[in-house]
Short mmCIF file of C-alpha atoms and ligand atoms in Angstrom, two decimals:
data_model
loop_
_atom_site.label_atom_id
_atom_site.label_comp_id
_atom_site.label_asym_id
_atom_site.label_seq_id
_atom_site.Cartn_x
_atom_site.Cartn_y
_atom_site.Cartn_z
CA MET A 1 -41.03 -9.31 21.37
CA LEU A 2 -37.37 -8.37 21.49
CA GLU A 3 -38.24 -5.20 23.45
CA SER A 4 -38.90 -7.35 26.51
CA LEU A 5 -35.25 -8.42 26.51
CA TRP A 6 -33.90 -5.02 27.51
CA THR A 7 -34.90 -1.95 29.41
CA THR A 8 -34.57 1.34 27.63
CA LEU A 9 -32.25 3.58 29.64
CA PRO A 10 -32.91 7.28 30.07
CA LYS A 11 -30.94 9.23 27.44
CA GLN A 12 -28.49 10.91 29.88
CA ASP A 13 -27.28 7.53 31.13
CA ILE A 14 -26.32 6.24 27.73
CA ASP A 15 -24.57 9.29 26.33
CA LEU A 16 -21.31 8.07 24.90
CA VAL A 17 -17.99 9.38 26.09
CA ILE A 18 -15.79 9.00 23.05
CA HIS A 19 -12.13 8.96 24.05
CA ARG A 20 -10.78 8.70 20.54
CA PRO A 21 -12.17 9.63 17.13
CA TYR A 22 -14.45 7.21 15.38
CA GLN A 23 -12.54 5.92 12.36
CA LYS A 24 -14.13 5.02 9.10
CA GLY A 25 -12.50 3.49 6.05
CA LEU A 26 -13.71 3.00 2.49
CA ILE A 27 -12.22 0.21 0.39
CA ILE A 28 -12.66 0.47 -3.37
CA GLY A 29 -12.53 -2.92 -5.08
CA ALA A 30 -13.63 -6.21 -3.55
CA GLY A 31 -11.18 -8.32 -5.52
CA GLN A 32 -8.40 -10.44 -4.09
CA VAL A 33 -6.39 -7.43 -2.91
CA GLY A 34 -9.31 -5.37 -1.62
CA MET A 35 -10.67 -8.28 0.40
CA SER A 36 -7.24 -9.24 1.76
CA CYS A 37 -6.86 -5.64 2.94
CA ALA A 38 -10.35 -5.77 4.46
CA TYR A 39 -9.68 -9.09 6.23
CA SER A 40 -6.30 -8.00 7.54
CA MET A 41 -7.67 -4.66 8.79
CA LEU A 42 -10.61 -6.44 10.39
CA ILE A 43 -8.56 -8.98 12.34
CA GLN A 44 -6.13 -6.26 13.42
CA ASN A 45 -8.93 -4.04 14.75
CA THR A 46 -7.94 -1.13 12.52
CA LEU A 47 -11.27 0.62 11.85
CA ASP A 48 -14.58 1.26 13.61
CA GLU A 49 -16.46 1.16 10.32
CA MET A 50 -15.50 -0.34 6.98
CA VAL A 51 -17.48 0.30 3.80
CA ILE A 52 -16.52 -1.76 0.75
CA TYR A 53 -17.50 -0.79 -2.80
CA ASP A 54 -17.16 -2.67 -6.09
CA ILE A 55 -18.92 -2.32 -9.44
CA ASN A 56 -19.55 -6.06 -9.34
CA THR A 57 -22.39 -5.81 -6.81
CA GLU A 58 -23.10 -9.55 -6.54
CA LYS A 59 -19.47 -10.40 -5.80
CA LEU A 60 -19.36 -7.51 -3.34
CA LYS A 61 -22.44 -8.79 -1.55
CA GLY A 62 -20.99 -12.29 -1.27
CA GLU A 63 -17.63 -11.06 -0.01
CA VAL A 64 -19.19 -8.83 2.64
CA MET A 65 -21.54 -11.60 3.78
CA ASP A 66 -18.55 -13.92 4.19
CA LEU A 67 -16.57 -11.29 6.11
CA GLY A 68 -19.61 -10.38 8.22
CA HIS A 69 -20.05 -13.98 9.35
CA GLY A 70 -16.64 -13.68 11.04
CA LEU A 71 -17.51 -10.58 13.05
CA PRO A 72 -18.36 -12.46 16.27
CA PHE A 73 -14.76 -13.67 16.38
CA VAL A 74 -13.07 -10.24 16.26
CA GLN A 75 -13.19 -6.83 17.94
CA PRO A 76 -16.34 -4.91 16.97
CA THR A 77 -16.18 -3.27 13.53
CA LYS A 78 -19.16 -2.30 11.37
CA VAL A 79 -18.68 -3.84 7.95
CA ARG A 80 -20.99 -3.20 5.03
CA ALA A 81 -21.20 -3.26 1.27
CA GLY A 82 -22.04 0.17 -0.03
CA THR A 83 -21.67 2.87 -2.60
CA ILE A 84 -19.05 5.59 -2.62
CA ALA A 85 -21.68 7.90 -1.09
CA ASP A 86 -22.01 5.42 1.82
CA GLY A 87 -18.32 5.96 2.46
CA ALA A 88 -18.89 9.69 3.03
CA GLY A 89 -16.81 11.06 5.84
CA ALA A 90 -14.21 8.30 5.61
CA ASP A 91 -10.81 9.04 7.16
CA ILE A 92 -9.02 6.73 4.77
CA VAL A 93 -9.84 5.40 1.29
CA VAL A 94 -7.93 2.34 0.07
CA ILE A 95 -8.13 2.03 -3.72
CA THR A 96 -7.62 -1.46 -5.13
CA ALA A 97 -10.08 -1.32 -8.04
CA GLY A 98 -8.93 -2.01 -11.53
CA ALA A 99 -7.31 -4.41 -13.90
CA LYS A 100 -4.56 -6.65 -12.59
CA GLN A 101 -1.53 -8.24 -14.26
CA LYS A 102 -2.10 -11.33 -16.34
CA PRO A 103 0.70 -13.92 -16.27
CA GLY A 104 3.68 -12.42 -18.10
CA GLU A 105 2.26 -8.88 -18.12
CA SER A 106 4.25 -6.07 -16.45
CA ARG A 107 2.63 -3.59 -14.06
CA LEU A 108 3.19 -0.80 -16.55
CA ASP A 109 1.07 -2.67 -19.13
CA LEU A 110 -2.01 -1.84 -17.06
CA VAL A 111 -1.70 1.94 -17.27
CA HIS A 112 -4.35 2.95 -19.78
CA ARG A 113 -7.04 0.57 -18.52
CA ASN A 114 -6.64 1.81 -14.96
CA VAL A 115 -6.30 5.52 -15.77
CA LYS A 116 -9.69 5.29 -17.47
CA ILE A 117 -11.25 3.82 -14.31
CA PHE A 118 -9.60 6.45 -12.09
CA LYS A 119 -10.92 9.34 -14.17
CA ASP A 120 -14.44 8.39 -13.02
CA LEU A 121 -13.51 7.22 -9.57
CA ILE A 122 -11.26 9.90 -8.08
CA PRO A 123 -13.50 12.99 -8.49
CA ASN A 124 -16.36 10.97 -7.00
CA LEU A 125 -14.21 9.95 -4.02
CA VAL A 126 -13.04 13.49 -3.36
CA GLU A 127 -16.60 14.76 -3.49
CA HIS A 128 -17.76 12.33 -0.81
CA CYS A 129 -14.59 11.94 1.27
CA PRO A 130 -12.83 15.31 1.02
CA ASN A 131 -10.83 14.81 4.24
CA ALA A 132 -9.68 11.26 3.60
CA VAL A 133 -6.12 10.24 2.89
CA LEU A 134 -6.16 8.34 -0.41
CA LEU A 135 -4.07 5.18 -0.33
CA VAL A 136 -3.58 3.80 -3.84
CA VAL A 137 -2.77 0.11 -4.28
CA THR A 138 -3.91 -0.42 -7.89
CA ASN A 139 -1.01 -1.00 -10.29
CA PRO A 140 1.09 0.46 -11.72
CA VAL A 141 0.95 2.00 -8.28
CA ASP A 142 3.39 4.91 -8.75
CA ILE A 143 1.62 6.05 -11.92
CA MET A 144 -1.82 5.61 -10.37
CA THR A 145 -0.71 7.60 -7.29
CA TYR A 146 0.40 10.47 -9.52
CA VAL A 147 -2.84 10.21 -11.54
CA SER A 148 -4.89 10.28 -8.29
CA LEU A 149 -2.98 13.32 -7.06
CA LYS A 150 -3.64 15.24 -10.27
CA LEU A 151 -7.30 14.20 -10.55
CA SER A 152 -8.07 14.87 -6.88
CA GLY A 153 -6.49 18.29 -6.43
CA LEU A 154 -5.65 17.19 -2.84
CA PRO A 155 -2.43 18.23 -1.08
CA SER A 156 0.38 15.84 -2.03
CA SER A 157 0.77 14.59 1.56
CA MET A 158 -2.78 13.14 1.38
CA VAL A 159 -2.26 10.97 -1.71
CA ILE A 160 -0.06 7.97 -1.08
CA GLY A 161 0.75 4.80 -2.96
CA SER A 162 1.60 1.50 -1.28
CA GLY A 163 4.76 1.81 -3.37
CA THR A 164 7.59 -0.52 -2.47
CA VAL A 165 6.23 -1.41 0.99
CA LEU A 166 5.59 -4.92 -0.35
CA ASP A 167 8.94 -5.19 -2.14
CA THR A 168 10.72 -3.99 0.99
CA ALA A 169 8.92 -6.70 2.97
CA ARG A 170 9.93 -9.33 0.42
CA PHE A 171 13.55 -8.11 0.57
CA ARG A 172 13.60 -8.22 4.37
CA TYR A 173 11.93 -11.63 4.42
CA LEU A 174 14.43 -13.18 1.99
CA LEU A 175 17.49 -11.62 3.68
CA ALA A 176 16.23 -12.57 7.12
CA GLU A 177 15.75 -16.18 6.01
CA LYS A 178 19.34 -16.27 4.77
CA LEU A 179 20.69 -14.71 7.99
CA GLU A 180 18.40 -16.76 10.21
CA ILE A 181 17.04 -13.78 12.11
CA ALA A 182 13.55 -12.30 12.42
CA PRO A 183 12.67 -9.97 9.52
CA GLN A 184 11.54 -7.37 12.10
CA SER A 185 15.17 -7.10 13.30
CA LEU A 186 16.57 -6.37 9.87
CA HIS A 187 16.43 -2.97 8.20
CA ALA A 188 16.58 -2.87 4.44
CA TYR A 189 14.81 -0.90 1.74
CA ILE A 190 13.67 -1.27 -1.82
CA ILE A 191 13.11 2.19 -3.32
CA GLY A 192 12.04 3.72 -6.64
CA GLU A 193 9.33 2.19 -8.82
CA HIS A 194 7.18 -0.68 -7.53
CA GLY A 195 8.20 -2.62 -10.59
CA ASP A 196 11.02 -3.66 -12.84
CA SER A 197 13.25 -0.59 -12.26
CA GLU A 198 13.13 -0.77 -8.45
CA VAL A 199 16.37 -0.38 -6.51
CA ALA A 200 17.79 -2.43 -3.61
CA VAL A 201 19.64 -0.18 -1.16
CA TRP A 202 22.33 -2.70 -0.24
CA SER A 203 24.54 -0.03 1.32
CA LYS A 204 22.03 0.54 4.13
CA VAL A 205 21.11 -3.06 4.98
CA ASN A 206 21.70 -3.48 8.71
CA VAL A 207 20.91 -5.73 11.64
CA SER A 208 20.53 -3.75 14.86
CA GLY A 209 22.65 -0.96 13.42
CA MET A 210 25.41 -3.31 12.17
CA GLN A 211 25.77 -2.65 8.47
CA LEU A 212 26.09 -5.72 6.30
CA PHE A 213 28.02 -4.03 3.52
CA GLY A 214 29.04 -0.41 4.18
CA ASN A 215 29.07 2.37 1.64
CA ASP A 216 31.73 1.17 -0.77
CA TYR A 217 30.94 -2.48 -0.38
CA ASP A 218 33.29 -4.68 -2.31
CA SER A 219 32.35 -8.28 -1.97
CA THR A 220 33.52 -11.65 -3.11
CA GLU A 221 32.14 -12.94 -6.39
CA GLU A 222 30.11 -15.52 -4.48
CA LYS A 223 28.56 -12.92 -2.18
CA MET A 224 27.71 -10.67 -5.14
CA GLN A 225 25.93 -13.59 -6.83
CA GLN A 226 23.94 -14.31 -3.68
CA MET A 227 22.92 -10.64 -3.46
CA GLU A 228 21.92 -10.57 -7.12
CA LYS A 229 19.85 -13.73 -6.64
CA ILE A 230 18.01 -12.26 -3.63
CA PHE A 231 17.26 -9.04 -5.52
CA MET A 232 16.01 -10.93 -8.59
CA ASP A 233 13.77 -13.02 -6.33
CA VAL A 234 12.33 -9.80 -4.83
CA LYS A 235 11.82 -8.21 -8.23
CA ASN A 236 10.25 -11.29 -9.77
CA ALA A 237 8.20 -12.30 -6.74
CA ALA A 238 4.90 -11.00 -8.15
CA TYR A 239 5.47 -12.75 -11.51
CA GLU A 240 6.27 -16.01 -9.69
CA VAL A 241 3.18 -15.84 -7.46
CA ILE A 242 0.84 -14.72 -10.27
CA GLN A 243 2.09 -17.57 -12.48
CA ARG A 244 1.14 -20.05 -9.75
CA LYS A 245 -2.06 -18.64 -8.20
CA GLY A 246 -3.20 -15.76 -10.39
CA ALA A 247 -2.74 -12.90 -7.91
CA THR A 248 -0.74 -11.70 -4.92
CA CYS A 249 -2.90 -10.65 -2.00
CA TYR A 250 -2.02 -11.63 1.58
CA ALA A 251 1.27 -9.75 1.96
CA ILE A 252 -0.10 -6.58 0.37
CA GLY A 253 -3.16 -6.83 2.66
CA LEU A 254 -0.83 -6.87 5.69
CA GLY A 255 1.30 -4.05 4.27
CA VAL A 256 -1.75 -1.86 3.60
CA THR A 257 -2.93 -2.46 7.17
CA GLN A 258 0.38 -1.19 8.52
CA ILE A 259 0.19 1.96 6.38
CA VAL A 260 -3.45 2.58 7.40
CA GLN A 261 -2.64 2.11 11.10
CA SER A 262 0.30 4.49 10.83
CA ILE A 263 -2.06 7.11 9.38
CA LEU A 264 -5.07 6.60 11.66
CA ARG A 265 -2.99 6.22 14.84
CA ASN A 266 -0.48 8.93 13.88
CA GLN A 267 2.34 6.43 14.42
CA ASN A 268 5.09 8.14 12.38
CA ARG A 269 6.33 4.82 11.02
CA VAL A 270 9.02 5.02 8.36
CA LEU A 271 7.63 3.18 5.34
CA THR A 272 8.61 3.05 1.69
CA VAL A 273 5.34 4.46 0.41
CA SER A 274 5.06 6.17 -2.95
CA SER A 275 4.56 9.93 -2.87
CA LEU A 276 5.22 13.03 -4.92
CA MET A 277 8.91 13.84 -5.23
CA GLN A 278 9.52 17.55 -4.79
CA GLY A 279 13.26 17.71 -5.26
CA HIS A 280 13.96 14.66 -3.08
CA ALA A 281 17.05 12.92 -4.47
CA GLY A 282 16.88 15.53 -7.25
CA LEU A 283 13.55 14.08 -8.49
CA LYS A 284 10.53 16.20 -9.30
CA ASP A 285 6.97 15.75 -10.57
CA VAL A 286 6.92 11.98 -10.26
CA CYS A 287 5.64 9.62 -7.57
CA LEU A 288 7.91 6.87 -6.34
CA SER A 289 9.09 5.34 -3.08
CA LEU A 290 11.71 6.56 -0.66
CA PRO A 291 11.53 5.93 3.09
CA ALA A 292 8.96 8.39 4.42
CA VAL A 293 7.39 9.22 7.77
CA VAL A 294 3.72 8.25 7.65
CA SER A 295 1.45 10.05 10.12
CA ALA A 296 -2.08 11.42 10.43
CA HIS A 297 -1.22 13.88 7.66
CA GLY A 298 -0.38 11.05 5.29
CA VAL A 299 3.22 11.50 4.19
CA ALA A 300 4.63 13.87 6.82
CA ARG A 301 8.14 13.91 5.30
CA VAL A 302 10.34 12.01 2.90
CA LEU A 303 13.74 11.08 4.31
CA ASN A 304 17.02 11.94 2.63
CA LEU A 305 18.58 8.55 2.15
CA GLU A 306 22.32 8.70 1.51
CA LEU A 307 22.97 6.42 -1.46
CA THR A 308 26.09 5.14 -3.20
CA PRO A 309 26.69 6.61 -6.69
CA ASN A 310 25.51 3.34 -8.22
CA GLU A 311 22.29 3.26 -6.19
CA GLU A 312 21.76 6.95 -6.96
CA GLU A 313 22.07 6.28 -10.69
CA GLN A 314 19.59 3.39 -10.47
CA LEU A 315 17.10 5.60 -8.61
CA GLN A 316 17.39 8.31 -11.25
CA HIS A 317 16.80 5.65 -13.92
CA SER A 318 13.67 4.46 -12.07
CA GLY A 319 12.41 8.06 -11.97
CA ARG A 320 12.98 8.42 -15.73
CA VAL A 321 11.10 5.18 -16.48
CA LEU A 322 8.06 6.53 -14.62
CA GLN A 323 8.31 10.04 -16.08
CA ASP A 324 8.37 8.54 -19.60
CA ILE A 325 5.01 6.87 -18.90
CA LEU A 326 3.52 9.99 -17.30
CA LYS A 327 4.31 12.26 -20.22
CA ASP A 328 2.09 10.15 -22.50
CA LEU A 329 -0.94 10.39 -20.19
CA ASP A 330 -3.75 12.78 -20.91
CA LEU A 331 -4.76 13.95 -17.42
N1 NAD B 1 0.62 -2.17 -5.00
C1 NAD B 1 0.85 -3.46 -4.77
O1 NAD B 1 1.84 -3.80 -4.12
C2 NAD B 1 -0.10 -4.48 -5.35
C3 NAD B 1 -0.01 -5.82 -5.00
C4 NAD B 1 -0.90 -6.72 -5.55
C5 NAD B 1 -1.85 -6.27 -6.47
N2 NAD B 1 -1.90 -4.94 -6.78
C6 NAD B 1 -2.88 -4.42 -7.73
O2 NAD B 1 -4.16 -4.31 -7.08
C7 NAD B 1 -5.18 -4.28 -8.09
C8 NAD B 1 -6.27 -5.27 -7.73
O3 NAD B 1 -5.79 -6.58 -7.82
P1 NAD B 1 -6.78 -7.82 -7.51
O4 NAD B 1 -5.94 -9.03 -7.53
O5 NAD B 1 -7.62 -7.50 -6.32
O6 NAD B 1 -7.70 -7.76 -8.81
P2 NAD B 1 -9.19 -8.35 -8.95
O7 NAD B 1 -9.47 -8.44 -10.41
O8 NAD B 1 -9.33 -9.56 -8.09
O9 NAD B 1 -10.09 -7.20 -8.30
C9 NAD B 1 -10.28 -5.97 -8.89
C10 NAD B 1 -11.68 -5.52 -8.51
O10 NAD B 1 -11.87 -4.18 -8.97
C11 NAD B 1 -13.24 -4.07 -9.32
N3 NAD B 1 -13.43 -2.90 -10.15
C12 NAD B 1 -13.05 -2.67 -11.43
N4 NAD B 1 -13.42 -1.44 -11.83
C13 NAD B 1 -14.02 -0.87 -10.76
C14 NAD B 1 -14.60 0.41 -10.53
N5 NAD B 1 -14.65 1.34 -11.49
N6 NAD B 1 -15.13 0.66 -9.32
C15 NAD B 1 -15.12 -0.27 -8.36
N7 NAD B 1 -14.58 -1.49 -8.50
C16 NAD B 1 -14.03 -1.77 -9.70
C17 NAD B 1 -13.53 -5.38 -10.04
O11 NAD B 1 -14.91 -5.63 -10.12
C18 NAD B 1 -12.78 -6.37 -9.16
O12 NAD B 1 -13.60 -6.92 -8.15
C19 NAD B 1 -4.47 -4.60 -9.42
O13 NAD B 1 -4.20 -3.42 -10.11
C20 NAD B 1 -3.17 -5.25 -8.96
O14 NAD B 1 -2.15 -5.18 -9.92
C21 NAD B 1 -1.06 -4.05 -6.23
#
């Protein structure tokens, strides 16, 4: 009956002229974070095809039905629930599967539970999506990025963690509120671990190139207290949100979308993603965040950020915290 609604065109008239590559993404984990990433990528027209996988198949089905019902309102994207094999040929894999923090739990408390999951997951992903950039979101994200790198055998540029992209956004949001300017016009970074040892790079905070503090910033007691309060609010943001609603999801979904777009559209954005340190800031064999250029290769290069001695010492401390965890892992 439907056939009568259209006329089949001769093949040569419907051959597609594809002006840009078809882009496929696989999202692992249909929890709060995975679905926020999916929703954000969908409404920002990021992918041509999105496959979502979760071991909880009923939840997955429900989530994808819900998302699918919104498709008439957005730019065309194929969205489906599937297996890892259905994600074959993906250009990007976003990994959000795993245990999350319970109220009061630190990100590092999750290590062993999530390493166990990744030991099954990563070889399977590499088998089916050998050319995909792996973007790890599961916490503790720096450890899980390193674990993914080792288990995958992929080049280090292709294995990225969302790192301190979210913390950097929180920092910029809070500072921008205080200064009454748009957060997009303020440049500021949180580097190191996505977690308790992260470092605020106060010496580089600037609005349109005007530095707020300078390299040897000496401030009034009151200003120092305000800075400390902002940094504590950044560092404790996840604990505060989790205490109130059980998970953080929207901001990380938006952050992941920006990383994915920078990769798929070769945008060369500078983002504080987590990647393997290979002598950067004197750090080696650990994944953590420094501002890095994110392109079609994944992490194209990590920037040399000039730090004050105090910031430098804090970054080294953050590296040691992560290396202490890594040395106890059996990979
Ligand atoms: N990097 C960041 O900035 C950031 C921010 C927020 C949350 N997170 C982390 O993201 C992760 C997910 O958080 P959430 O709130 O979505 O948790 P959630 O519990 O809502 O979802 C996790 C999902 O993973 C699925 N899962 C578990 N094992 C799996 C496997 N082997 N294969 C496929 N799916 C599997 C579960 O069924 C569940 O649906 C947590 O580790 C959390 O700490 C990271």
